[in-house]
């Protein structure tokens, strides 16, 4: 029975033909993931501010006998993560146009990039010359690196599931909100690396030369 | 359009609609419920259980302090008790109680059928329950945390608190923040995206505004304490040096992280209470509240300014006076939005014919008690004055006046006010008046003398005191008064229990209120509203008292769970959201996450196991069931979508 | 069955309850004006509380143990007390005014309901809720900050320098000369010259403690890894009690100390005494007591001039000169000292001093020795 058949003046809104699909900010889940990103950004802010607080409480940073961190591998990680944002963006674009195969390839590429980053990070962890329990500098480096590492893992797993579902034919140009929110989270994890990268790898170089 | 689809505007679809939105009965099915009313109700009831537990702990503490050098409790047990009292009240009663009211009422007040993420809602509740059970288990095993609810380091760190107690604290706090954050995000999204058509932001009930502000505050404040407690957990488990001076860390960092959360926390508790007050005053004066815009702006201002006060908990730590001064000014400044609200309410009451039922009595009690607490609050904003009364019983008096006056009184008012909506029966007025009188008198007799004790030099958190300090008379009187207070609370709890079967039947709108939650039965049907309402003012039910004649929405399916998504500001209909059916995954995920956090305390690698288990639960939760949509609206009833 | 005039507890309680019930009943059937009654009762209650607090504050307490911020004995504490009374009376006025406005508002609807016009309401909120609070708060904040600045200022150059280090659960007190060198060490009892500024350097050896002598000054925390400073000038002689004001574990409750303000010459004599090593024992019993001390107590306690050089616990070189024991928990008398030494865990469960099992003669000789340490 459609509303036109109803003779009831109370019904001033007809939702019958409203879309049951969502593609972005019209979806509550989109706002939910934005909420999650805000929460995580607050955690990132707490860590960054704590880093600077502790830096200012210490006469030397890095502390005596601690090496200045090398830049190459972390910068490679940063670049790979930024590229993965582009591949995720392309995944979304191709899905919008209904090109499911391309979409799957782009998501798999993103996951692969993340895995490379994880391998690089793992290498870095093996090569850390300081422990996490001798000085707060080491504690910070380990904790912040580990925190971000875990988030890259979770983003990679989530996107891998998205890729699998894509391969199974679940996503389409109308049914794509899952991809949109996964991309949101992915972008956050990748971009959160920027402040961490700066404080872990650039700030000590600056304070090291300044303090001597 | 499929011929099998049934819509809720079809008058014959009532039974089907009811079945669609049903929370299945049965003990095992209890763990699958996702409806916001079930979850909100559970939050409220569970929070009251914790309130009672924390209250009993307080009474036991008072018995220890009834006489000098008493030996009822030794220092270890006393320290565990006051830690548990504070932790329970702040984390397990106050915030969940307000959240529970929000979860139950906000969807009803904005005219929708459920919240945006029902399974997340349920998950948040189970996380809360598991955290509370774990924490109290630690108490019954005699290994509760004993470094205060604020867990200052270095005392709370591994060097000085070697037992499991502090590990319970760090893990359970992190765990329960997940619950609060989940509820907060959900409340924000629901309120912003699911309001009834026509309910612009300026037509939203003030309680909904308060819940919205509270939720934003939770989103920005709680992550800080999570970060802090993670760092503390790492210091304790892996000997990181975040808070250890010898390793370049700083004990004061903990205080900053904790209080950056801790101060907004008390406003997180108070802001919803302010919303309750507006709701009740409007109803019990039977006219719109004065100063809607000023009240909204005050709520928002309170939310913002509360983030700039935290250092006033650290006035005695030796930070430079100039920096501290900023926080004196900010802490005094926050009295202004609060004052604006108080006077808007007085203006609203002015000249009205007031119904002095129990909810209103508690509101009047709020005025007296909260204003006293607010005045002592402005006093302790003064650094020199605070240097004398900080960490003394004066502050204990202040904090209880503002929390009991500013949160418990409005919350109890809200209980009496909305109990009929939740249960279909009114609470006993007689018991309510007795309860109010005992609580009001008990609060004053218990806490007012504590101001004096503070001036006589009695510090906080002391398990005993010497006989020749001269503190015993006041302590004796306070202990007796505490039992009066406890009796008052007990009467309301008894009232709540017996009125379920013995209370007068309430009907949909026993208070003749104006907001949408009263536009449906008491308790509401499974589907909340037979037809989702459309509004055109702040007082829909005063414009149209007959709920069946409200303008409403047609075109939502009756054979699957659907609700309307509207635009952010204007609340114009935008799309329809298909909602999940009852599901066991939230409960399973809470077990997995709980396993990870609790396991971490014993063997850190168990956290990894928990992480992996959680992954599987999340996949199970989110995995779409076939048939999948191919562009046509061809779901069957068992479909789940993320 | 109780007779009508029975005065037993039960009957009194029942009679009380019935009276209250009747009162409430009459209130709700409008035979008495509830708002009037409640607001009057409320006002009386508050005034009563306020006045009784004020009265109680004036009650003389045992001054030797007085820990009251409202009995100042220094210029700083005096200023803070004045600030308190200003704020107190301002609060009484504000509270009364707000309650009166509330009562008036509630009352004005009893006979003829009316609505305040929107302009009147707006004016009301702006004046009462914004303008007046802004003025009052500005005055308060301004006054506080001025007082706070003077209290936080650097002490005058002639100040006596003392370093106090908080430990779980006792106070290490070191007197410093102009170069910052330690001239005398004692524990749990601090003497200061009256009318001369005393600059206290505050440190902690383990967890956060807080140095608080209410009659002399507000509290300042002792944070590990940080040195904090406070100063005060005692304006009267006497004994002032202080207590740790930051929760520091099991025996936080009984971590107190005594500050004695003395005339300058008396203080100088005392300080000289504290700086010197312990008296050598003059009797055999005392000598035996010294040996017992070195054997049983020397790992934790130091008595300068002997072989007892432990630094885990308080310096006991001049124990007999102190008026209290165990961080101002017990009076310094023989019986208490005996009990403390034998079983400190009974008096302060969880503190760091173990039980010492001695024979009666050993204990007696130890006490004789300790009694000689003035």
Short mmCIF file of N, CA and C in Angstrom, two decimals, chain A residues 65-196:
data_model
loop_
_atom_site.label_atom_id
_atom_site.label_comp_id
_atom_site.label_asym_id
_atom_site.label_seq_id
_atom_site.Cartn_x
_atom_site.Cartn_y
_atom_site.Cartn_z
N UNK A 65 74.86 9.57 24.87
CA UNK A 65 75.17 8.25 24.31
C UNK A 65 74.04 7.65 23.50
N UNK A 66 72.97 8.37 23.32
CA UNK A 66 71.92 7.85 22.46
C UNK A 66 72.13 8.36 21.04
N UNK A 67 72.00 7.49 20.06
CA UNK A 67 72.27 7.91 18.68
C UNK A 67 71.14 8.79 18.15
N UNK A 68 71.52 9.66 17.24
CA UNK A 68 70.51 10.42 16.53
C UNK A 68 69.84 9.45 15.54
N UNK A 69 68.53 9.44 15.45
CA UNK A 69 67.87 8.43 14.61
C UNK A 69 68.16 8.65 13.13
N UNK A 70 68.25 7.53 12.41
CA UNK A 70 68.49 7.63 10.97
C UNK A 70 67.18 7.92 10.25
N UNK A 71 67.28 8.54 9.12
CA UNK A 71 66.09 9.05 8.46
C UNK A 71 65.57 8.19 7.31
N UNK A 72 66.43 7.40 6.74
CA UNK A 72 66.09 6.78 5.45
C UNK A 72 64.86 5.89 5.52
N UNK A 73 64.92 4.86 6.37
CA UNK A 73 63.82 3.90 6.41
C UNK A 73 62.50 4.56 6.84
N UNK A 74 62.52 5.40 7.90
CA UNK A 74 61.25 6.02 8.27
C UNK A 74 60.69 6.88 7.14
N UNK A 75 61.54 7.55 6.39
CA UNK A 75 61.04 8.37 5.30
C UNK A 75 60.45 7.51 4.20
N UNK A 76 61.11 6.39 3.94
CA UNK A 76 60.56 5.45 2.97
C UNK A 76 59.17 5.00 3.42
N UNK A 77 59.05 4.66 4.71
CA UNK A 77 57.73 4.28 5.26
C UNK A 77 56.71 5.37 5.01
N UNK A 78 57.11 6.61 5.28
CA UNK A 78 56.18 7.72 5.12
C UNK A 78 55.71 7.80 3.68
N UNK A 79 56.66 7.72 2.76
CA UNK A 79 56.30 7.83 1.35
C UNK A 79 55.38 6.70 0.93
N UNK A 80 55.71 5.48 1.39
CA UNK A 80 54.86 4.34 1.03
C UNK A 80 53.44 4.52 1.56
N UNK A 81 53.36 5.03 2.80
CA UNK A 81 52.02 5.23 3.37
C UNK A 81 51.25 6.28 2.59
N UNK A 82 51.93 7.34 2.20
CA UNK A 82 51.24 8.37 1.42
C UNK A 82 50.79 7.81 0.06
N UNK A 83 51.64 6.98 -0.53
CA UNK A 83 51.23 6.35 -1.79
C UNK A 83 50.01 5.47 -1.56
N UNK A 84 49.99 4.79 -0.41
CA UNK A 84 48.84 3.92 -0.15
C UNK A 84 47.56 4.72 -0.02
N UNK A 85 47.67 5.97 0.44
CA UNK A 85 46.48 6.81 0.47
C UNK A 85 45.97 7.04 -0.95
N UNK A 86 46.93 7.20 -1.87
CA UNK A 86 46.54 7.42 -3.26
C UNK A 86 45.88 6.17 -3.84
N UNK A 87 46.47 5.00 -3.53
CA UNK A 87 45.86 3.76 -4.07
C UNK A 87 44.47 3.54 -3.47
N UNK A 88 44.29 3.90 -2.20
CA UNK A 88 42.96 3.76 -1.62
C UNK A 88 41.98 4.73 -2.28
N UNK A 89 42.48 5.92 -2.57
CA UNK A 89 41.63 6.90 -3.26
C UNK A 89 41.20 6.36 -4.62
N UNK A 90 42.19 5.76 -5.32
CA UNK A 90 41.86 5.20 -6.63
C UNK A 90 40.90 4.04 -6.49
N UNK A 91 41.04 3.27 -5.42
CA UNK A 91 40.10 2.16 -5.20
C UNK A 91 38.69 2.70 -5.12
N UNK A 92 38.54 3.79 -4.36
CA UNK A 92 37.22 4.38 -4.23
C UNK A 92 36.69 4.91 -5.55
N UNK A 93 37.56 5.58 -6.27
CA UNK A 93 37.11 6.15 -7.55
C UNK A 93 36.65 5.07 -8.52
N UNK A 94 37.46 4.01 -8.63
CA UNK A 94 37.09 2.95 -9.58
C UNK A 94 35.81 2.25 -9.14
N UNK A 95 35.64 2.11 -7.86
CA UNK A 95 34.41 1.45 -7.39
C UNK A 95 33.19 2.31 -7.73
N UNK A 96 33.34 3.64 -7.54
CA UNK A 96 32.24 4.54 -7.91
C UNK A 96 31.80 4.33 -9.34
N UNK A 97 32.80 4.03 -10.21
CA UNK A 97 32.46 3.86 -11.63
C UNK A 97 32.06 2.42 -11.93
N UNK A 98 32.01 1.60 -10.91
CA UNK A 98 31.57 0.22 -11.12
C UNK A 98 32.66 -0.71 -11.58
N UNK A 99 33.91 -0.25 -11.58
CA UNK A 99 35.01 -1.11 -12.06
C UNK A 99 35.53 -1.95 -10.91
N UNK A 100 34.82 -3.06 -10.66
CA UNK A 100 35.11 -3.83 -9.45
C UNK A 100 36.51 -4.43 -9.49
N UNK A 101 36.95 -4.91 -10.62
CA UNK A 101 38.28 -5.54 -10.66
C UNK A 101 39.37 -4.54 -10.31
N UNK A 102 39.26 -3.35 -10.93
CA UNK A 102 40.26 -2.32 -10.62
C UNK A 102 40.24 -2.00 -9.14
N UNK A 103 39.01 -1.90 -8.60
CA UNK A 103 38.85 -1.61 -7.18
C UNK A 103 39.59 -2.64 -6.34
N UNK A 104 39.38 -3.91 -6.65
CA UNK A 104 40.04 -4.95 -5.87
C UNK A 104 41.56 -4.82 -5.98
N UNK A 105 42.03 -4.54 -7.19
CA UNK A 105 43.49 -4.43 -7.36
C UNK A 105 44.07 -3.30 -6.54
N UNK A 106 43.36 -2.17 -6.54
CA UNK A 106 43.88 -1.03 -5.79
C UNK A 106 43.88 -1.32 -4.29
N UNK A 107 42.83 -1.98 -3.80
CA UNK A 107 42.82 -2.27 -2.36
C UNK A 107 43.93 -3.26 -2.02
N UNK A 108 44.12 -4.25 -2.88
CA UNK A 108 45.20 -5.21 -2.60
C UNK A 108 46.54 -4.49 -2.63
N UNK A 109 46.69 -3.56 -3.57
CA UNK A 109 47.94 -2.79 -3.61
C UNK A 109 48.16 -2.03 -2.31
N UNK A 110 47.10 -1.43 -1.79
CA UNK A 110 47.22 -0.69 -0.53
C UNK A 110 47.67 -1.62 0.59
N UNK A 111 47.03 -2.78 0.66
CA UNK A 111 47.41 -3.73 1.71
C UNK A 111 48.86 -4.13 1.55
N UNK A 112 49.27 -4.35 0.30
CA UNK A 112 50.65 -4.74 0.06
C UNK A 112 51.62 -3.67 0.51
N UNK A 113 51.29 -2.41 0.18
CA UNK A 113 52.14 -1.30 0.62
C UNK A 113 52.24 -1.29 2.14
N UNK A 114 51.11 -1.47 2.80
CA UNK A 114 51.13 -1.49 4.27
C UNK A 114 52.01 -2.61 4.78
N UNK A 115 51.94 -3.76 4.13
CA UNK A 115 52.76 -4.89 4.59
C UNK A 115 54.24 -4.57 4.43
N UNK A 116 54.59 -3.89 3.34
CA UNK A 116 55.99 -3.52 3.18
C UNK A 116 56.42 -2.59 4.32
N UNK A 117 55.54 -1.64 4.61
CA UNK A 117 55.84 -0.72 5.72
C UNK A 117 56.03 -1.50 7.02
N UNK A 118 55.17 -2.48 7.23
CA UNK A 118 55.28 -3.27 8.46
C UNK A 118 56.61 -4.01 8.52
N UNK A 119 57.02 -4.55 7.37
CA UNK A 119 58.30 -5.26 7.35
C UNK A 119 59.45 -4.31 7.65
N UNK A 120 59.40 -3.14 7.02
CA UNK A 120 60.44 -2.14 7.29
C UNK A 120 60.47 -1.78 8.77
N UNK A 121 59.29 -1.57 9.31
CA UNK A 121 59.22 -1.21 10.73
C UNK A 121 59.79 -2.32 11.59
N UNK A 122 59.44 -3.53 11.26
CA UNK A 122 59.91 -4.66 12.04
C UNK A 122 61.43 -4.68 12.05
N UNK A 123 62.01 -4.43 10.87
CA UNK A 123 63.46 -4.33 10.78
C UNK A 123 63.99 -3.26 11.70
N UNK A 124 63.32 -2.12 11.66
CA UNK A 124 63.75 -1.02 12.51
C UNK A 124 63.71 -1.42 13.98
N UNK A 125 62.66 -2.10 14.38
CA UNK A 125 62.55 -2.52 15.78
C UNK A 125 63.74 -3.40 16.15
N UNK A 126 64.09 -4.30 15.24
CA UNK A 126 65.22 -5.18 15.54
C UNK A 126 66.49 -4.37 15.75
N UNK A 127 66.57 -3.24 15.02
CA UNK A 127 67.82 -2.49 15.03
C UNK A 127 67.86 -1.36 16.04
N UNK A 128 66.80 -1.19 16.82
CA UNK A 128 66.84 -0.13 17.83
C UNK A 128 68.02 -0.37 18.76
N UNK A 129 68.84 0.66 18.96
CA UNK A 129 70.02 0.47 19.78
C UNK A 129 69.75 0.72 21.25
N UNK A 130 68.55 1.09 21.57
CA UNK A 130 68.26 1.35 22.97
C UNK A 130 67.02 0.56 23.36
N UNK A 131 66.92 0.31 24.66
CA UNK A 131 65.76 -0.43 25.15
C UNK A 131 64.67 0.55 25.55
N UNK A 132 63.56 0.01 25.93
CA UNK A 132 62.44 0.88 26.30
C UNK A 132 62.42 1.19 27.77
N UNK A 133 63.32 0.56 28.54
CA UNK A 133 63.20 0.70 29.99
C UNK A 133 64.39 1.39 30.64
N UNK A 134 65.27 2.00 29.84
CA UNK A 134 66.41 2.67 30.46
C UNK A 134 66.18 4.15 30.62
N UNK A 135 65.58 4.73 29.60
CA UNK A 135 65.34 6.18 29.64
C UNK A 135 64.05 6.45 28.90
N UNK A 136 63.36 7.51 29.32
CA UNK A 136 62.05 7.78 28.74
C UNK A 136 62.13 8.05 27.23
N UNK A 137 63.30 8.46 26.76
CA UNK A 137 63.46 8.64 25.31
C UNK A 137 63.20 7.32 24.60
N UNK A 138 63.85 6.27 25.10
CA UNK A 138 63.63 4.95 24.51
C UNK A 138 62.18 4.51 24.69
N UNK A 139 61.63 4.77 25.88
CA UNK A 139 60.24 4.39 26.12
C UNK A 139 59.32 5.03 25.10
N UNK A 140 59.58 6.31 24.84
CA UNK A 140 58.72 7.03 23.88
C UNK A 140 58.87 6.46 22.48
N UNK A 141 60.09 6.25 22.06
CA UNK A 141 60.30 5.76 20.69
C UNK A 141 59.62 4.41 20.50
N UNK A 142 59.86 3.50 21.44
CA UNK A 142 59.25 2.18 21.34
C UNK A 142 57.73 2.26 21.38
N UNK A 143 57.21 3.04 22.32
CA UNK A 143 55.75 3.06 22.51
C UNK A 143 55.06 3.69 21.32
N UNK A 144 55.57 4.83 20.88
CA UNK A 144 54.91 5.50 19.76
C UNK A 144 55.03 4.67 18.50
N UNK A 145 56.21 4.11 18.27
CA UNK A 145 56.36 3.24 17.08
C UNK A 145 55.43 2.05 17.17
N UNK A 146 55.38 1.44 18.36
CA UNK A 146 54.54 0.26 18.51
C UNK A 146 53.06 0.60 18.35
N UNK A 147 52.66 1.74 18.91
CA UNK A 147 51.27 2.18 18.80
C UNK A 147 50.89 2.34 17.34
N UNK A 148 51.75 3.02 16.58
CA UNK A 148 51.41 3.22 15.17
C UNK A 148 51.47 1.91 14.40
N UNK A 149 52.45 1.08 14.74
CA UNK A 149 52.58 -0.24 14.09
C UNK A 149 51.27 -1.01 14.21
N UNK A 150 50.73 -1.06 15.44
CA UNK A 150 49.49 -1.80 15.65
C UNK A 150 48.34 -1.23 14.83
N UNK A 151 48.35 0.09 14.67
CA UNK A 151 47.27 0.68 13.89
C UNK A 151 47.42 0.37 12.42
N UNK A 152 48.65 0.32 11.93
CA UNK A 152 48.84 -0.07 10.53
C UNK A 152 48.38 -1.52 10.34
N UNK A 153 48.68 -2.36 11.34
CA UNK A 153 48.22 -3.76 11.26
C UNK A 153 46.70 -3.80 11.16
N UNK A 154 46.03 -3.05 12.03
CA UNK A 154 44.56 -3.13 12.03
C UNK A 154 43.99 -2.55 10.75
N UNK A 155 44.59 -1.48 10.23
CA UNK A 155 44.10 -0.93 8.98
C UNK A 155 44.32 -1.91 7.84
N UNK A 156 45.47 -2.57 7.85
CA UNK A 156 45.76 -3.54 6.78
C UNK A 156 44.78 -4.71 6.83
N UNK A 157 44.52 -5.20 8.05
CA UNK A 157 43.59 -6.33 8.18
C UNK A 157 42.21 -5.93 7.69
N UNK A 158 41.77 -4.73 8.16
CA UNK A 158 40.45 -4.27 7.75
C UNK A 158 40.33 -4.14 6.25
N UNK A 159 41.37 -3.58 5.62
CA UNK A 159 41.31 -3.40 4.18
C UNK A 159 41.43 -4.73 3.45
N UNK A 160 42.16 -5.66 4.04
CA UNK A 160 42.24 -6.98 3.43
C UNK A 160 40.86 -7.63 3.39
N UNK A 161 40.11 -7.48 4.48
CA UNK A 161 38.75 -8.01 4.50
C UNK A 161 37.90 -7.33 3.43
N UNK A 162 38.08 -6.02 3.30
CA UNK A 162 37.35 -5.28 2.26
C UNK A 162 37.72 -5.82 0.88
N UNK A 163 39.01 -6.08 0.68
CA UNK A 163 39.46 -6.62 -0.61
C UNK A 163 38.82 -7.97 -0.88
N UNK A 164 38.80 -8.83 0.16
CA UNK A 164 38.21 -10.16 -0.01
C UNK A 164 36.72 -10.05 -0.35
N UNK A 165 36.02 -9.21 0.40
CA UNK A 165 34.60 -9.02 0.10
C UNK A 165 34.42 -8.47 -1.30
N UNK A 166 35.34 -7.60 -1.72
CA UNK A 166 35.28 -7.07 -3.07
C UNK A 166 35.43 -8.18 -4.10
N UNK A 167 36.39 -9.08 -3.82
CA UNK A 167 36.59 -10.21 -4.72
C UNK A 167 35.36 -11.09 -4.78
N UNK A 168 34.64 -11.18 -3.65
CA UNK A 168 33.46 -12.02 -3.62
C UNK A 168 32.24 -11.32 -4.20
N UNK A 169 32.43 -10.08 -4.64
CA UNK A 169 31.35 -9.39 -5.33
C UNK A 169 30.38 -8.65 -4.44
N UNK A 170 30.82 -8.35 -3.21
CA UNK A 170 29.88 -7.69 -2.30
C UNK A 170 29.72 -6.21 -2.63
N UNK A 171 30.82 -5.55 -3.03
CA UNK A 171 30.74 -4.11 -3.22
C UNK A 171 30.32 -3.77 -4.64
N UNK A 172 29.62 -2.63 -4.78
CA UNK A 172 29.22 -2.15 -6.08
C UNK A 172 29.21 -0.63 -6.02
N UNK A 173 28.82 -0.03 -7.11
CA UNK A 173 28.84 1.43 -7.10
C UNK A 173 27.78 2.00 -6.16
N UNK A 174 26.74 1.22 -5.89
CA UNK A 174 25.76 1.71 -4.91
C UNK A 174 26.08 1.23 -3.51
N UNK A 175 26.59 0.02 -3.42
CA UNK A 175 26.87 -0.53 -2.10
C UNK A 175 28.35 -0.36 -1.83
N UNK A 176 28.71 0.78 -1.27
CA UNK A 176 30.13 1.03 -1.10
C UNK A 176 30.50 1.72 0.20
N UNK A 177 29.53 1.87 1.11
CA UNK A 177 29.83 2.65 2.32
C UNK A 177 30.95 1.98 3.11
N UNK A 178 31.03 0.65 3.10
CA UNK A 178 32.09 -0.05 3.82
C UNK A 178 33.47 0.38 3.35
N UNK A 179 33.60 0.56 2.04
CA UNK A 179 34.88 0.99 1.49
C UNK A 179 35.18 2.42 1.91
N UNK A 180 34.15 3.25 1.84
CA UNK A 180 34.35 4.67 2.19
C UNK A 180 34.89 4.80 3.61
N UNK A 181 34.26 4.08 4.56
CA UNK A 181 34.71 4.26 5.95
C UNK A 181 36.06 3.60 6.17
N UNK A 182 36.32 2.50 5.46
CA UNK A 182 37.63 1.88 5.60
C UNK A 182 38.71 2.83 5.10
N UNK A 183 38.41 3.54 3.99
CA UNK A 183 39.36 4.51 3.45
C UNK A 183 39.59 5.65 4.44
N UNK A 184 38.51 6.10 5.06
CA UNK A 184 38.64 7.16 6.08
C UNK A 184 39.65 6.73 7.14
N UNK A 185 39.46 5.55 7.66
CA UNK A 185 40.34 5.06 8.73
C UNK A 185 41.75 4.90 8.20
N UNK A 186 41.86 4.38 7.00
CA UNK A 186 43.17 4.19 6.40
C UNK A 186 43.91 5.52 6.30
N UNK A 187 43.22 6.53 5.79
CA UNK A 187 43.85 7.84 5.66
C UNK A 187 44.30 8.37 7.00
N UNK A 188 43.49 8.17 8.01
CA UNK A 188 43.88 8.64 9.33
C UNK A 188 45.17 7.96 9.77
N UNK A 189 45.23 6.64 9.68
CA UNK A 189 46.42 5.91 10.13
C UNK A 189 47.65 6.38 9.37
N UNK A 190 47.49 6.54 8.05
CA UNK A 190 48.65 6.97 7.27
C UNK A 190 49.07 8.39 7.64
N UNK A 191 48.11 9.29 7.75
CA UNK A 191 48.46 10.68 8.02
C UNK A 191 48.93 10.87 9.46
N UNK A 192 48.47 10.01 10.37
CA UNK A 192 48.93 10.13 11.77
C UNK A 192 50.42 9.87 11.85
N UNK A 193 50.95 9.20 10.85
CA UNK A 193 52.38 8.93 10.87
C UNK A 193 53.18 10.22 10.74
N UNK A 194 52.59 11.25 10.13
CA UNK A 194 53.33 12.49 9.91
C UNK A 194 53.78 13.12 11.23
N UNK A 195 52.88 13.42 12.15
CA UNK A 195 53.39 13.99 13.41
C UNK A 195 54.36 13.05 14.13
N UNK A 196 54.07 11.76 14.10
CA UNK A 196 54.96 10.83 14.79
C UNK A 196 56.33 10.81 14.12
#
